[in-house]
Amino acid sequence: MASVKTQPAVDTDRYHDYDPFAWLYSHYWGAEYHEQILPALDRAVLGRLARNAKILDLCCGDGRLAARLTQRGYVVTGVDGSPDMLEIARRNAPSARFVLGDARQLRIPGEFEAVVSTFDSLNHVLKADELRAVFRGVHQLLAKDGSFVFDLNREEAYVELWPQTFPLVRPDVVTVNQSDYDRKQGLATCRIVQFRNTAAGWQRSDFTLTQRHHPRAAVISALQQAGFTSVDSFDADADLGMKGQIGRYRTFYLAQK
């Protein structure tokens, strides 16, 4: 296995909230999404790549996608800002290379035939100028004619889904998620109270996850400003076959260098 290079995140306070979320995410979140994401990526980009292509999994989380990509023969590098997420990712995808870093300031040597960022990861980028910085960094890392694919929640997700309370009760964990959406500011907030049954007894942690609605027109404009020559968008359900709530409120973007 290749050695792993690490670098500090730009905003370490921001990523602290994602560390207690890592265990919960890897055990109880995202199953439906990860069952459907690979066929969607096949339609969007993977069908055009050689099996040994170099792929950057940006905001890779717990490495579930990276694991499936390496199983197909792709050479995968994963980047995430949460050390706890990366600890799990290295177990899930031992053949991939993982880097602790910030999507807004990418510092990775080499170039990639494709960059993918999935499960509305870039909705966690909260400022328009920071999203533009992500796009510029990705553009620099892509090989000639390389592809950048990512998905974002549309505003309907925050209006229709987020203003709810979701409990989870399992033998090893009890959580309550309380979410709301500030339509004026375009900010969605999910506050999670978690009680986890550990060897030391029940341990409580409280953390908040925040996302921003990025309008389609602004996203396309930012991609073009970053230097991408071709930008398309796709409905996750109608165009890429992702069903249920996972596909109903999601847009994929494909940008070519």
Short mmCIF file of C-alpha atoms in Angstrom, two decimals:
data_model
loop_
_atom_site.label_atom_id
_atom_site.label_comp_id
_atom_site.label_asym_id
_atom_site.label_seq_id
_atom_site.Cartn_x
_atom_site.Cartn_y
_atom_site.Cartn_z
CA MET A 1 0.00 0.00 0.00
CA ALA A 2 1.27 3.46 -0.87
CA SER A 3 2.34 5.75 1.93
CA VAL A 4 -0.18 8.35 3.03
CA LYS A 5 0.63 12.03 3.04
CA THR A 6 -1.30 14.30 5.35
CA GLN A 7 -1.80 18.02 5.58
CA PRO A 8 -3.76 20.21 7.98
CA ALA A 9 -7.21 21.40 7.05
CA VAL A 10 -7.68 25.13 6.53
CA ASP A 11 -10.53 25.40 9.00
CA THR A 12 -9.88 22.82 11.71
CA ASP A 13 -12.84 23.95 13.84
CA ARG A 14 -15.23 23.12 11.05
CA TYR A 15 -14.01 19.55 10.70
CA HIS A 16 -14.13 18.72 14.39
CA ASP A 17 -17.91 18.35 14.10
CA TYR A 18 -17.50 15.65 11.47
CA ASP A 19 -15.37 13.36 13.64
CA PRO A 20 -18.17 12.24 16.01
CA PHE A 21 -20.38 11.87 12.93
CA ALA A 22 -17.94 9.43 11.30
CA TRP A 23 -18.97 6.37 13.32
CA LEU A 24 -22.68 7.09 12.96
CA TYR A 25 -22.33 7.74 9.23
CA SER A 26 -20.39 4.56 8.56
CA HIS A 27 -22.82 2.36 10.52
CA TYR A 28 -26.26 3.84 9.89
CA TRP A 29 -26.21 6.51 7.18
CA GLY A 30 -25.90 6.38 3.42
CA ALA A 31 -26.77 2.76 2.61
CA GLU A 32 -29.47 3.66 0.07
CA TYR A 33 -27.25 6.24 -1.59
CA HIS A 34 -24.26 3.94 -1.92
CA GLU A 35 -26.42 1.19 -3.38
CA GLN A 36 -27.32 3.53 -6.25
CA ILE A 37 -24.31 5.76 -6.79
CA LEU A 38 -22.09 3.47 -8.88
CA PRO A 39 -24.66 2.89 -11.67
CA ALA A 40 -25.26 6.65 -11.75
CA LEU A 41 -21.54 7.35 -12.08
CA ASP A 42 -21.32 4.69 -14.79
CA ARG A 43 -23.81 6.70 -16.83
CA ALA A 44 -22.19 10.05 -16.06
CA VAL A 45 -18.48 9.34 -16.39
CA LEU A 46 -17.09 5.90 -15.53
CA GLY A 47 -18.21 4.35 -18.79
CA ARG A 48 -15.70 6.57 -20.60
CA LEU A 49 -12.70 5.81 -18.38
CA ALA A 50 -10.05 3.13 -18.74
CA ARG A 51 -10.08 0.62 -15.89
CA ASN A 52 -6.72 1.85 -14.57
CA ALA A 53 -7.68 5.52 -14.69
CA LYS A 54 -6.67 7.75 -11.80
CA ILE A 55 -9.69 9.05 -9.87
CA LEU A 56 -9.78 11.57 -7.04
CA ASP A 57 -12.64 10.95 -4.60
CA LEU A 58 -13.11 14.43 -3.15
CA CYS A 59 -14.73 14.53 0.32
CA CYS A 60 -14.50 10.74 0.32
CA GLY A 61 -16.03 10.19 3.76
CA ASP A 62 -15.73 6.62 5.04
CA GLY A 63 -14.38 5.24 1.76
CA ARG A 64 -17.35 3.18 0.64
CA LEU A 65 -17.22 4.55 -2.89
CA ALA A 66 -13.42 4.38 -3.00
CA ALA A 67 -13.60 0.70 -2.11
CA ARG A 68 -15.89 -0.10 -5.01
CA LEU A 69 -13.83 1.96 -7.44
CA THR A 70 -10.60 0.19 -6.48
CA GLN A 71 -12.34 -3.16 -6.87
CA ARG A 72 -12.93 -2.19 -10.50
CA GLY A 73 -9.27 -1.48 -11.05
CA TYR A 74 -9.24 2.31 -10.80
CA VAL A 75 -6.33 4.00 -9.03
CA VAL A 76 -8.10 5.98 -6.31
CA THR A 77 -7.00 8.81 -4.06
CA GLY A 78 -9.46 9.96 -1.42
CA VAL A 79 -9.43 13.37 0.27
CA ASP A 80 -11.41 14.33 3.35
CA GLY A 81 -11.14 16.87 6.14
CA SER A 82 -12.09 14.50 8.96
CA PRO A 83 -9.33 12.28 10.43
CA ASP A 84 -11.95 9.95 11.91
CA MET A 85 -13.63 9.52 8.52
CA LEU A 86 -10.27 8.70 6.96
CA GLU A 87 -9.47 6.15 9.66
CA ILE A 88 -12.59 4.23 8.65
CA ALA A 89 -11.93 4.80 4.94
CA ARG A 90 -8.51 3.17 5.18
CA ARG A 91 -10.12 0.05 6.59
CA ASN A 92 -12.88 0.03 3.98
CA ALA A 93 -10.60 0.65 1.00
CA PRO A 94 -7.06 -0.53 1.82
CA SER A 95 -5.98 -0.33 -1.83
CA ALA A 96 -6.76 3.38 -2.08
CA ARG A 97 -4.56 6.26 -1.00
CA PHE A 98 -6.07 8.74 1.44
CA VAL A 99 -5.08 12.32 2.16
CA LEU A 100 -6.20 14.53 5.03
CA GLY A 101 -6.92 17.85 3.37
CA ASP A 102 -9.36 20.64 2.65
CA ALA A 103 -11.37 20.66 -0.58
CA ARG A 104 -11.05 24.44 -0.70
CA GLN A 105 -7.24 24.29 -0.83
CA LEU A 106 -6.27 21.15 -2.70
CA ARG A 107 -2.57 20.36 -2.51
CA ILE A 108 -2.11 16.96 -4.14
CA PRO A 109 0.71 16.05 -6.56
CA GLY A 110 -0.09 14.48 -9.90
CA GLU A 111 -3.15 14.65 -12.09
CA PHE A 112 -6.36 12.69 -12.46
CA GLU A 113 -8.54 11.55 -15.32
CA ALA A 114 -11.62 12.18 -13.17
CA VAL A 115 -12.61 13.84 -9.91
CA VAL A 116 -15.83 12.75 -8.21
CA SER A 117 -17.53 14.26 -5.18
CA THR A 118 -20.68 12.49 -4.04
CA PHE A 119 -23.52 12.45 -1.50
CA ASP A 120 -24.02 16.24 -1.58
CA SER A 121 -20.58 16.75 -0.04
CA LEU A 122 -20.11 20.13 -1.68
CA ASN A 123 -23.31 21.42 -0.10
CA HIS A 124 -21.17 21.51 3.05
CA VAL A 125 -19.09 24.27 1.43
CA LEU A 126 -20.90 27.25 2.89
CA LYS A 127 -19.65 30.23 0.88
CA ALA A 128 -19.85 30.93 -2.83
CA ASP A 129 -16.22 32.04 -3.02
CA GLU A 130 -15.12 28.84 -1.28
CA LEU A 131 -17.07 26.76 -3.78
CA ARG A 132 -15.29 28.62 -6.57
CA ALA A 133 -11.98 27.79 -4.86
CA VAL A 134 -12.94 24.11 -4.88
CA PHE A 135 -13.68 24.27 -8.59
CA ARG A 136 -10.39 26.01 -9.37
CA GLY A 137 -8.45 23.42 -7.39
CA VAL A 138 -10.19 20.54 -9.15
CA HIS A 139 -9.54 22.11 -12.56
CA GLN A 140 -5.82 22.30 -11.80
CA LEU A 141 -5.68 18.63 -10.78
CA LEU A 142 -7.47 17.27 -13.83
CA ALA A 143 -5.62 15.90 -16.83
CA LYS A 144 -6.43 17.28 -20.26
CA ASP A 145 -10.02 16.35 -21.17
CA GLY A 146 -10.56 15.18 -17.57
CA SER A 147 -14.02 15.04 -16.01
CA PHE A 148 -15.41 16.44 -12.77
CA VAL A 149 -18.66 14.94 -11.48
CA PHE A 150 -20.45 15.96 -8.30
CA ASP A 151 -23.97 16.13 -6.93
CA LEU A 152 -25.78 18.79 -4.93
CA ASN A 153 -29.05 18.85 -3.05
CA ARG A 154 -31.62 21.12 -4.64
CA GLU A 155 -33.53 23.55 -2.46
CA GLU A 156 -36.58 21.23 -2.38
CA ALA A 157 -34.56 18.85 -0.21
CA TYR A 158 -34.16 21.49 2.46
CA VAL A 159 -37.71 22.80 2.22
CA GLU A 160 -39.45 19.40 2.20
CA LEU A 161 -37.12 17.06 4.08
CA TRP A 162 -34.92 18.93 6.51
CA PRO A 163 -37.55 20.65 8.75
CA GLN A 164 -38.25 17.34 10.50
CA THR A 165 -37.09 15.34 13.52
CA PHE A 166 -35.63 11.87 12.96
CA PRO A 167 -34.97 9.46 15.85
CA LEU A 168 -32.74 6.38 15.62
CA VAL A 169 -32.82 3.71 18.32
CA ARG A 170 -30.42 0.77 18.12
CA PRO A 171 -28.73 -1.40 20.80
CA ASP A 172 -25.44 0.45 20.30
CA VAL A 173 -26.68 3.98 19.65
CA VAL A 174 -29.60 6.36 20.15
CA THR A 175 -29.74 9.58 18.14
CA VAL A 176 -32.15 12.42 17.52
CA ASN A 177 -31.72 14.66 14.47
CA GLN A 178 -33.45 18.04 14.47
CA SER A 179 -33.14 19.98 11.24
CA ASP A 180 -34.35 23.27 9.82
CA TYR A 181 -33.80 25.49 6.81
CA ASP A 182 -33.32 29.24 6.62
CA ARG A 183 -34.61 29.98 3.15
CA LYS A 184 -33.50 33.60 3.20
CA GLN A 185 -29.87 32.66 3.86
CA GLY A 186 -30.00 29.33 2.03
CA LEU A 187 -28.62 27.50 5.06
CA ALA A 188 -29.80 24.10 6.30
CA THR A 189 -28.82 22.94 9.77
CA CYS A 190 -28.97 19.44 11.22
CA ARG A 191 -28.38 19.19 14.98
CA ILE A 192 -27.61 15.67 16.17
CA VAL A 193 -27.63 14.39 19.74
CA GLN A 194 -25.96 10.99 19.93
CA PHE A 195 -25.77 8.50 22.79
CA ARG A 196 -23.38 5.68 21.92
CA ASN A 197 -23.06 2.50 23.97
CA THR A 198 -19.30 1.97 24.39
CA ALA A 199 -17.09 -0.19 26.59
CA ALA A 200 -16.94 2.75 28.99
CA GLY A 201 -20.74 3.06 29.07
CA TRP A 202 -23.11 5.37 27.28
CA GLN A 203 -21.29 8.39 25.84
CA ARG A 204 -23.08 11.52 24.66
CA SER A 205 -21.93 13.76 21.81
CA ASP A 206 -23.66 16.76 20.24
CA PHE A 207 -22.74 18.05 16.82
CA THR A 208 -24.17 20.14 14.02
CA LEU A 209 -23.94 19.62 10.27
CA THR A 210 -24.64 22.59 8.02
CA GLN A 211 -25.29 22.75 4.28
CA ARG A 212 -25.91 25.55 1.83
CA HIS A 213 -28.20 25.58 -1.17
CA HIS A 214 -26.13 26.50 -4.22
CA PRO A 215 -28.44 27.59 -7.09
CA ARG A 216 -27.86 25.81 -10.39
CA ALA A 217 -27.08 28.98 -12.33
CA ALA A 218 -24.46 30.03 -9.79
CA VAL A 219 -22.85 26.57 -9.85
CA ILE A 220 -22.60 26.53 -13.65
CA SER A 221 -21.21 30.08 -13.71
CA ALA A 222 -18.59 29.21 -11.08
CA LEU A 223 -17.50 26.12 -13.05
CA GLN A 224 -17.12 28.18 -16.20
CA GLN A 225 -15.14 30.83 -14.33
CA ALA A 226 -12.84 28.07 -13.06
CA GLY A 227 -11.98 27.20 -16.65
CA PHE A 228 -14.22 24.25 -17.45
CA THR A 229 -15.10 24.27 -21.14
CA SER A 230 -18.22 22.11 -21.01
CA VAL A 231 -20.75 21.94 -18.18
CA ASP A 232 -23.89 19.79 -18.06
CA SER A 233 -26.38 19.03 -15.31
CA PHE A 234 -28.51 15.92 -14.80
CA ASP A 235 -31.49 15.03 -12.66
CA ALA A 236 -30.45 12.15 -10.43
CA ASP A 237 -33.78 10.38 -10.90
CA ALA A 238 -34.88 11.12 -14.45
CA ASP A 239 -31.42 11.09 -16.06
CA LEU A 240 -29.30 8.81 -13.88
CA GLY A 241 -31.82 6.36 -12.43
CA MET A 242 -31.44 7.11 -8.72
CA LYS A 243 -34.79 6.41 -7.07
CA GLY A 244 -36.56 7.40 -3.87
CA GLN A 245 -35.66 10.45 -1.82
CA ILE A 246 -32.01 9.94 -2.79
CA GLY A 247 -32.76 10.84 -6.40
CA ARG A 248 -35.79 13.08 -6.08
CA TYR A 249 -34.02 16.18 -4.80
CA ARG A 250 -30.55 15.84 -6.32
CA THR A 251 -28.73 17.32 -9.33
CA PHE A 252 -25.49 15.97 -10.79
CA TYR A 253 -23.03 18.23 -12.61
CA LEU A 254 -20.52 17.06 -15.20
CA ALA A 255 -17.73 19.50 -16.09
CA GLN A 256 -15.02 18.82 -18.66
CA LYS A 257 -11.59 20.40 -18.67
#
